Amino acid sequence: MIKYRWATLGCGVIANQLAQALQAQGSNLYSVANRTHDKAVAFAEKYGIEKVYEDIDEVFTDDNVDIIYISTPHNTHIKYLRKALAAGKHVLCEKSITLNSQELDEAIKLAEDNHVILAEAMTIYHMPIYKKLNEIIASDILGELKLLQMNFGSYKEYDMNNRFFNRNLAGGAMLDIGVYALSFVRWFLSEKPDQILSQVKYAPTGVDEQAGILLKNKKEEMATVILSLHAKQPKRGLIAFDKGYVELYEYPRGQEAVITYTKDGHTETIREGETNRALEYEVLDMEAAVAGEKDDMHLDYTRDVMDMMTQIRQEWGMRYPEEE
Ligand SMILES: NC(=O)c1ccc[n+]([C@@H]2O[C@H](COP(=O)([O-])OP(=O)(O)OC[C@H]3O[C@@H](n4cnc5c(N)ncnc54)[C@H](OP(=O)(O)O)[C@@H]3O)[C@@H](O)[C@H]2O)c1
């Protein structure tokens, strides 16, 4: 396989995981760009990275760079997507890929015009267990899909030094964790939901702290999603069919699912892939897409999910400063 030269734009928590994923495959990041130069230097030393830019903009004009990984806060993504895609770079951008559908449409058009791959770093689309479950579902052993139940709750302090509740850093449950729940829903539904109802509770900082969402598509497949950024919940996804149901644990990076068959109640445990290799699967799929071998990046699902999140926030009347 061709070796691609990856640059990271951002060197926080998740960029460390990407660096480690590349190293686990015997590769390495080629370069690092970051707002705070000192942190980029320390990151480069930690991982033995060849190149550190003085200024972020240098990454876009570096001819050696094939793929840029954007891992800065959500509201900064579009600014960097514009520059990276216009410069002809392939981009793997952290979730949520943009603030809203309007920004995403603009990025998709830029990627098309410049003949490059644009993808969201959504682990769900790359974990082997999801591909395995799709094979089982396609075999019809579980029958017809009826409904999905998906909860995601993590407890975060009301700390404005981090991005979670900070409106100026596009905080809130929807863009931070709702994107996972809705990507899970979209993966299994046979088509995009066309009916959506929701309720929201705001944090003292004005971002969505908690939400309940009810979805249905034209095939009458239904889903419920309950999100919270201030109450822990098990990360369990439930997919119910007329002949059985599937429970998938730690679903953003899941490796194990249990199927319960309705007829006699017997269970079957499915294991596929490894949680701690999540970013490796993502990197492999991205490189295969860039090489033109196969496109498993699911930008179509990313777009559907962004449309749902945009519609829901519009109904709440919740806007970020960039949207006012
Ligand atoms: N896929 C996953 O499993 C996963 C997990 C966690 C996060 N994420 C996503 O990854 C992204 C980053 O999250 P994180 O947890 O890694 O964040 P983090 O640790 O806070 O790191 C944020 C990075 O963005 C930079 N940054 C912050 N504000 C900026 C601004 N206004 N302009 C330019 N750069 C800025 C920071 O630079 P400085 O060094 O200058 O502060 C730092 O390099 C988010 O989109 C998040 O949703 C994904």
Short mmCIF file of C-alpha atoms and ligand atoms in Angstrom, two decimals:
data_model
loop_
_atom_site.label_atom_id
_atom_site.label_comp_id
_atom_site.label_asym_id
_atom_site.label_seq_id
_atom_site.Cartn_x
_atom_site.Cartn_y
_atom_site.Cartn_z
CA MET A 1 0.00 0.00 0.00
CA ILE A 2 1.15 3.56 -0.73
CA LYS A 3 2.51 5.39 2.31
CA TYR A 4 0.66 8.66 2.80
CA ARG A 5 2.08 11.64 4.63
CA TRP A 6 -0.29 12.72 7.37
CA ALA A 7 -0.27 16.10 9.09
CA THR A 8 -2.24 16.82 12.24
CA LEU A 9 -3.82 20.21 12.77
CA GLY A 10 -4.31 20.25 16.54
CA CYS A 11 -2.37 18.21 19.10
CA GLY A 12 -4.79 17.64 21.97
CA VAL A 13 -6.27 14.45 23.45
CA ILE A 14 -7.50 12.83 20.26
CA ALA A 15 -4.48 13.84 18.14
CA ASN A 16 -2.35 11.78 20.55
CA GLN A 17 -4.53 8.78 19.75
CA LEU A 18 -4.12 9.34 16.01
CA ALA A 19 -0.33 9.57 16.39
CA GLN A 20 -0.37 6.30 18.33
CA ALA A 21 -2.64 4.63 15.74
CA LEU A 22 -0.23 5.51 12.92
CA GLN A 23 2.71 4.24 14.95
CA ALA A 24 0.89 0.98 15.70
CA GLN A 25 0.82 0.45 11.93
CA GLY A 26 4.53 1.07 11.60
CA SER A 27 3.94 4.57 10.25
CA ASN A 28 4.12 8.07 11.75
CA LEU A 29 2.70 11.55 11.41
CA TYR A 30 4.80 13.60 9.00
CA SER A 31 4.01 17.00 10.51
CA VAL A 32 2.13 18.95 13.16
CA ALA A 33 0.42 22.35 13.08
CA ASN A 34 -1.04 23.89 16.21
CA ARG A 35 -2.27 27.21 17.56
CA THR A 36 0.20 27.05 20.45
CA HIS A 37 3.57 26.42 18.86
CA ASP A 38 5.25 25.13 22.06
CA LYS A 39 2.69 22.37 22.36
CA ALA A 40 3.32 21.34 18.75
CA VAL A 41 7.04 21.16 19.46
CA ALA A 42 6.46 18.99 22.54
CA PHE A 43 4.05 16.76 20.58
CA ALA A 44 6.60 16.35 17.76
CA GLU A 45 9.29 15.39 20.27
CA LYS A 46 6.99 12.88 21.94
CA TYR A 47 6.25 11.06 18.68
CA GLY A 48 9.43 11.73 16.71
CA ILE A 49 7.62 13.86 14.11
CA GLU A 50 9.80 15.38 11.42
CA LYS A 51 8.16 18.75 10.87
CA VAL A 52 6.57 21.45 13.07
CA TYR A 53 5.13 24.58 11.44
CA GLU A 54 5.68 28.04 12.87
CA ASP A 55 2.27 29.05 11.57
CA ILE A 56 -0.79 26.82 11.02
CA ASP A 57 -1.25 28.09 7.44
CA GLU A 58 2.05 26.50 6.37
CA VAL A 59 0.47 23.05 6.56
CA PHE A 60 -1.84 23.87 3.66
CA THR A 61 1.00 24.89 1.33
CA ASP A 62 3.35 22.04 2.23
CA ASP A 63 3.54 19.89 -0.94
CA ASN A 64 4.70 16.91 1.12
CA VAL A 65 1.38 16.65 2.96
CA ASP A 66 -1.23 14.26 1.52
CA ILE A 67 -3.80 14.01 4.33
CA ILE A 68 -4.64 16.58 7.01
CA TYR A 69 -6.27 15.39 10.22
CA ILE A 70 -8.25 18.25 11.81
CA SER A 71 -8.65 17.84 15.57
CA THR A 72 -9.45 21.32 16.85
CA PRO A 73 -12.82 22.38 18.40
CA HIS A 74 -15.96 22.00 16.22
CA ASN A 75 -16.44 25.69 15.47
CA THR A 76 -12.92 25.99 14.00
CA HIS A 77 -13.34 23.08 11.56
CA ILE A 78 -14.90 24.98 8.66
CA LYS A 79 -12.13 27.60 8.64
CA TYR A 80 -9.50 24.86 8.29
CA LEU A 81 -11.60 22.70 5.95
CA ARG A 82 -11.87 25.61 3.51
CA LYS A 83 -8.11 26.10 3.42
CA ALA A 84 -7.15 22.41 3.36
CA LEU A 85 -9.62 21.35 0.67
CA ALA A 86 -8.90 24.38 -1.52
CA ALA A 87 -5.20 23.45 -1.30
CA GLY A 88 -6.02 19.99 -2.66
CA LYS A 89 -5.42 18.08 0.59
CA HIS A 90 -7.45 15.04 1.61
CA VAL A 91 -9.06 15.67 5.01
CA LEU A 92 -10.08 13.48 7.89
CA CYS A 93 -11.89 15.85 10.25
CA GLU A 94 -12.88 15.08 13.82
CA LYS A 95 -16.54 14.95 14.81
CA SER A 96 -18.63 16.96 14.61
CA ILE A 97 -17.28 17.75 11.16
CA THR A 98 -18.95 21.21 11.03
CA LEU A 99 -21.43 23.24 13.07
CA ASN A 100 -24.31 22.77 10.63
CA SER A 101 -25.44 21.49 7.20
CA GLN A 102 -24.70 24.77 5.46
CA GLU A 103 -21.03 24.57 6.43
CA LEU A 104 -20.89 20.88 5.52
CA ASP A 105 -22.42 21.46 2.07
CA GLU A 106 -19.78 24.08 1.41
CA ALA A 107 -16.99 21.68 2.44
CA ILE A 108 -18.42 18.84 0.33
CA LYS A 109 -18.55 21.10 -2.72
CA LEU A 110 -14.94 22.17 -2.15
CA ALA A 111 -13.83 18.53 -1.85
CA GLU A 112 -15.66 17.64 -5.07
CA ASP A 113 -14.22 20.62 -6.94
CA ASN A 114 -10.70 19.72 -5.82
CA HIS A 115 -11.09 15.94 -6.31
CA VAL A 116 -10.07 15.05 -2.77
CA ILE A 117 -11.50 12.84 -0.04
CA LEU A 118 -13.35 14.58 2.79
CA ALA A 119 -14.43 12.45 5.73
CA GLU A 120 -15.52 12.71 9.34
CA ALA A 121 -13.53 10.75 11.91
CA MET A 122 -16.58 8.81 13.12
CA THR A 123 -15.30 5.61 14.76
CA ILE A 124 -18.67 3.84 14.40
CA TYR A 125 -18.33 3.68 10.61
CA HIS A 126 -15.00 1.87 10.87
CA MET A 127 -15.28 -0.55 13.80
CA PRO A 128 -15.34 -4.13 12.47
CA ILE A 129 -18.26 -5.09 14.76
CA TYR A 130 -20.58 -2.77 12.80
CA LYS A 131 -19.63 -4.38 9.49
CA LYS A 132 -20.13 -7.83 11.06
CA LEU A 133 -23.57 -6.90 12.43
CA ASN A 134 -24.59 -5.66 9.00
CA GLU A 135 -23.74 -9.09 7.55
CA ILE A 136 -25.83 -10.81 10.24
CA ILE A 137 -28.75 -8.43 9.64
CA ALA A 138 -28.51 -8.96 5.86
CA SER A 139 -28.77 -12.75 6.40
CA ASP A 140 -32.33 -12.07 7.67
CA ILE A 141 -31.91 -14.26 10.77
CA LEU A 142 -33.20 -11.33 12.88
CA GLY A 143 -36.04 -10.41 10.56
CA GLU A 144 -37.25 -6.88 10.03
CA LEU A 145 -35.78 -3.86 11.83
CA LYS A 146 -38.35 -2.26 14.12
CA LEU A 147 -36.63 0.19 16.47
CA LEU A 148 -33.41 1.42 17.99
CA GLN A 149 -32.71 2.77 21.47
CA MET A 150 -29.59 4.73 22.05
CA ASN A 151 -28.34 6.53 25.13
CA PHE A 152 -25.15 8.47 25.61
CA GLY A 153 -24.41 10.22 28.88
CA SER A 154 -21.12 11.41 30.26
CA TYR A 155 -20.62 13.55 33.35
CA LYS A 156 -18.68 16.74 32.65
CA GLU A 157 -18.10 19.55 35.17
CA TYR A 158 -19.44 23.02 34.33
CA ASP A 159 -15.86 24.04 33.58
CA MET A 160 -15.49 26.79 31.00
CA ASN A 161 -11.81 25.97 30.54
CA ASN A 162 -12.75 22.98 28.42
CA ARG A 163 -14.95 22.83 25.33
CA PHE A 164 -17.86 20.73 26.67
CA PHE A 165 -20.13 23.49 28.03
CA ASN A 166 -18.44 26.43 26.35
CA ARG A 167 -20.70 28.03 23.76
CA ASN A 168 -17.73 29.85 22.22
CA LEU A 169 -16.11 26.47 21.54
CA ALA A 170 -19.33 24.96 20.11
CA GLY A 171 -20.00 22.98 23.29
CA GLY A 172 -23.19 21.08 24.04
CA ALA A 173 -24.41 17.50 24.02
CA MET A 174 -25.62 17.36 20.41
CA LEU A 175 -22.34 18.13 18.64
CA ASP A 176 -20.19 16.34 21.20
CA ILE A 177 -22.04 13.06 21.84
CA GLY A 178 -25.34 13.31 19.92
CA VAL A 179 -23.30 12.91 16.76
CA TYR A 180 -22.31 9.40 17.89
CA ALA A 181 -25.84 8.41 18.84
CA LEU A 182 -27.27 9.66 15.55
CA SER A 183 -24.48 8.03 13.54
CA PHE A 184 -25.34 4.73 15.24
CA VAL A 185 -29.00 5.24 14.38
CA ARG A 186 -28.19 6.15 10.78
CA TRP A 187 -25.90 3.11 10.36
CA PHE A 188 -28.75 0.70 11.08
CA LEU A 189 -31.81 2.50 9.68
CA SER A 190 -32.46 1.56 6.07
CA GLU A 191 -33.11 5.20 5.25
CA LYS A 192 -32.76 8.64 6.81
CA PRO A 193 -35.50 9.67 9.30
CA ASP A 194 -37.99 12.14 7.89
CA GLN A 195 -39.89 12.77 11.15
CA ILE A 196 -38.11 14.06 14.25
CA LEU A 197 -39.42 15.22 17.65
CA SER A 198 -37.22 16.41 20.48
CA GLN A 199 -36.92 18.00 23.92
CA VAL A 200 -33.96 19.90 25.33
CA LYS A 201 -32.67 21.08 28.71
CA TYR A 202 -29.99 23.77 28.67
CA ALA A 203 -26.88 24.01 30.86
CA PRO A 204 -26.30 27.26 32.81
CA THR A 205 -23.87 28.22 30.02
CA GLY A 206 -26.65 28.17 27.40
CA VAL A 207 -25.62 25.03 25.51
CA ASP A 208 -27.70 21.86 25.31
CA GLU A 209 -26.94 19.74 28.37
CA GLN A 210 -29.60 17.10 27.92
CA ALA A 211 -31.84 16.05 25.03
CA GLY A 212 -34.46 13.45 24.12
CA ILE A 213 -35.01 12.70 20.42
CA LEU A 214 -37.63 10.54 18.72
CA LEU A 215 -37.08 9.61 15.06
CA LYS A 216 -39.03 7.74 12.35
CA ASN A 217 -38.36 7.13 8.66
CA LYS A 218 -40.69 6.38 5.73
CA LYS A 219 -40.31 2.64 6.37
CA GLU A 220 -41.67 3.26 9.91
CA GLU A 221 -38.40 2.21 11.52
CA MET A 222 -38.14 4.19 14.77
CA ALA A 223 -35.38 5.32 17.12
CA THR A 224 -35.04 7.05 20.48
CA VAL A 225 -31.94 8.91 21.61
CA ILE A 226 -31.31 10.26 25.13
CA LEU A 227 -28.24 12.44 25.65
CA SER A 228 -26.68 14.07 28.69
CA LEU A 229 -23.39 15.85 29.33
CA HIS A 230 -24.06 15.99 33.08
CA ALA A 231 -25.25 12.46 33.93
CA LYS A 232 -23.46 9.23 33.21
CA GLN A 233 -25.36 6.56 31.30
CA PRO A 234 -24.25 3.19 29.99
CA LYS A 235 -23.10 3.39 26.38
CA ARG A 236 -25.44 0.68 25.20
CA GLY A 237 -27.15 0.61 21.82
CA LEU A 238 -30.19 -1.61 21.31
CA ILE A 239 -31.37 -2.67 17.87
CA ALA A 240 -34.71 -4.52 17.92
CA PHE A 241 -36.05 -6.72 15.10
CA ASP A 242 -39.12 -8.91 14.95
CA LYS A 243 -37.05 -12.08 15.54
CA GLY A 244 -34.56 -10.80 18.10
CA TYR A 245 -32.57 -7.90 19.45
CA VAL A 246 -28.91 -6.84 19.50
CA GLU A 247 -27.21 -5.05 22.40
CA LEU A 248 -23.96 -3.33 21.54
CA TYR A 249 -21.80 -2.10 24.43
CA GLU A 250 -19.42 0.87 24.56
CA TYR A 251 -20.81 1.49 21.13
CA PRO A 252 -18.63 4.38 19.81
CA ARG A 253 -15.70 1.94 19.80
CA GLY A 254 -17.64 -1.30 20.35
CA GLN A 255 -16.09 -4.74 20.01
CA GLU A 256 -18.81 -6.95 21.48
CA ALA A 257 -22.52 -7.42 20.88
CA VAL A 258 -25.06 -9.84 22.33
CA ILE A 259 -27.95 -11.10 20.23
CA THR A 260 -31.06 -12.42 21.99
CA TYR A 261 -33.39 -14.47 19.81
CA THR A 262 -37.09 -13.89 20.54
CA LYS A 263 -38.34 -17.42 19.83
CA ASP A 264 -36.50 -19.26 22.62
CA GLY A 265 -34.57 -16.48 24.37
CA HIS A 266 -31.16 -17.96 23.61
CA THR A 267 -28.25 -15.55 23.26
CA GLU A 268 -25.21 -15.35 21.05
CA THR A 269 -22.15 -13.18 21.71
CA ILE A 270 -20.42 -11.61 18.73
CA ARG A 271 -16.87 -10.27 19.03
CA GLU A 272 -15.17 -8.45 16.18
CA GLY A 273 -12.32 -5.95 16.16
CA GLU A 274 -10.69 -4.30 19.17
CA THR A 275 -11.78 -1.15 20.98
CA ASN A 276 -8.23 0.11 21.39
CA ARG A 277 -7.59 -0.11 17.64
CA ALA A 278 -10.48 2.25 16.76
CA LEU A 279 -8.35 4.96 15.17
CA GLU A 280 -6.30 2.40 13.29
CA TYR A 281 -9.44 1.16 11.50
CA GLU A 282 -10.31 4.77 10.71
CA VAL A 283 -6.83 5.45 9.28
CA LEU A 284 -6.89 2.27 7.16
CA ASP A 285 -10.30 3.12 5.69
CA MET A 286 -9.16 6.70 4.99
CA GLU A 287 -6.00 5.55 3.22
CA ALA A 288 -7.99 3.04 1.14
CA ALA A 289 -10.39 5.83 0.14
CA VAL A 290 -7.52 8.15 -0.81
CA ALA A 291 -5.93 5.33 -2.82
CA GLY A 292 -9.24 4.88 -4.65
CA GLU A 293 -9.46 1.21 -3.53
CA LYS A 294 -12.76 1.46 -1.62
CA ASP A 295 -14.71 4.25 0.00
CA ASP A 296 -15.94 3.19 3.44
CA MET A 297 -15.86 6.72 4.86
CA HIS A 298 -19.68 7.17 4.71
CA LEU A 299 -19.77 10.89 4.01
CA ASP A 300 -23.40 10.26 2.98
CA TYR A 301 -24.23 9.23 6.57
CA THR A 302 -22.22 12.17 7.92
CA ARG A 303 -24.40 14.46 5.83
CA ASP A 304 -27.65 12.80 7.00
CA VAL A 305 -26.55 13.08 10.63
CA MET A 306 -25.55 16.73 10.19
CA ASP A 307 -28.96 17.44 8.63
CA MET A 308 -30.69 15.86 11.64
CA MET A 309 -28.58 17.80 14.15
CA THR A 310 -29.10 21.04 12.25
CA GLN A 311 -32.88 20.54 12.05
CA ILE A 312 -33.14 19.68 15.74
CA ARG A 313 -31.10 22.69 16.88
CA GLN A 314 -33.14 24.92 14.56
CA GLU A 315 -36.33 23.69 16.22
CA TRP A 316 -34.84 24.48 19.63
CA GLY A 317 -33.76 27.90 18.39
CA MET A 318 -30.24 27.14 19.57
CA ARG A 319 -27.49 28.98 17.71
CA TYR A 320 -23.75 29.30 18.16
CA PRO A 321 -22.13 32.76 17.93
CA GLU A 322 -20.93 31.86 14.38
CA GLU A 323 -24.58 31.30 13.37
CA GLU A 324 -25.95 34.64 14.63
N1 LIG B 1 -13.27 10.62 17.82
C1 LIG B 1 -13.13 10.64 19.12
O1 LIG B 1 -13.17 9.61 19.79
C2 LIG B 1 -12.91 11.96 19.80
C3 LIG B 1 -12.55 12.00 21.13
C4 LIG B 1 -12.30 13.24 21.69
C5 LIG B 1 -12.47 14.38 20.91
N2 LIG B 1 -12.84 14.30 19.61
C6 LIG B 1 -13.01 15.51 18.77
O2 LIG B 1 -11.70 16.03 18.48
C7 LIG B 1 -11.71 17.44 18.54
C8 LIG B 1 -10.71 17.90 19.60
O3 LIG B 1 -11.00 17.31 20.83
P1 LIG B 1 -9.85 17.06 21.93
O4 LIG B 1 -10.55 16.35 23.04
O5 LIG B 1 -8.64 16.45 21.33
O6 LIG B 1 -9.57 18.57 22.37
P2 LIG B 1 -8.36 19.17 23.18
O7 LIG B 1 -7.58 18.11 23.89
O8 LIG B 1 -8.90 20.30 23.97
O9 LIG B 1 -7.39 19.76 22.02
C9 LIG B 1 -7.86 20.79 21.22
C10 LIG B 1 -6.84 21.16 20.16
O10 LIG B 1 -7.42 22.21 19.38
C11 LIG B 1 -6.63 23.39 19.52
N3 LIG B 1 -7.50 24.55 19.63
C12 LIG B 1 -8.34 24.88 20.64
N4 LIG B 1 -9.01 26.01 20.37
C13 LIG B 1 -8.58 26.42 19.15
C14 LIG B 1 -8.88 27.52 18.32
N5 LIG B 1 -9.79 28.45 18.69
N6 LIG B 1 -8.25 27.63 17.14
C15 LIG B 1 -7.34 26.72 16.75
N7 LIG B 1 -7.00 25.64 17.50
C16 LIG B 1 -7.61 25.51 18.69
C17 LIG B 1 -5.80 23.21 20.76
O11 LIG B 1 -4.63 23.98 20.59
P3 LIG B 1 -3.80 24.62 21.83
O12 LIG B 1 -2.68 23.64 22.06
O13 LIG B 1 -3.34 25.92 21.28
O14 LIG B 1 -4.74 24.75 22.98
C18 LIG B 1 -5.54 21.70 20.72
O15 LIG B 1 -4.48 21.37 19.85
C19 LIG B 1 -13.18 17.85 18.80
O16 LIG B 1 -13.78 18.08 17.55
C20 LIG B 1 -13.76 16.61 19.47
O17 LIG B 1 -15.15 16.47 19.30
C21 LIG B 1 -13.04 13.11 19.07
#
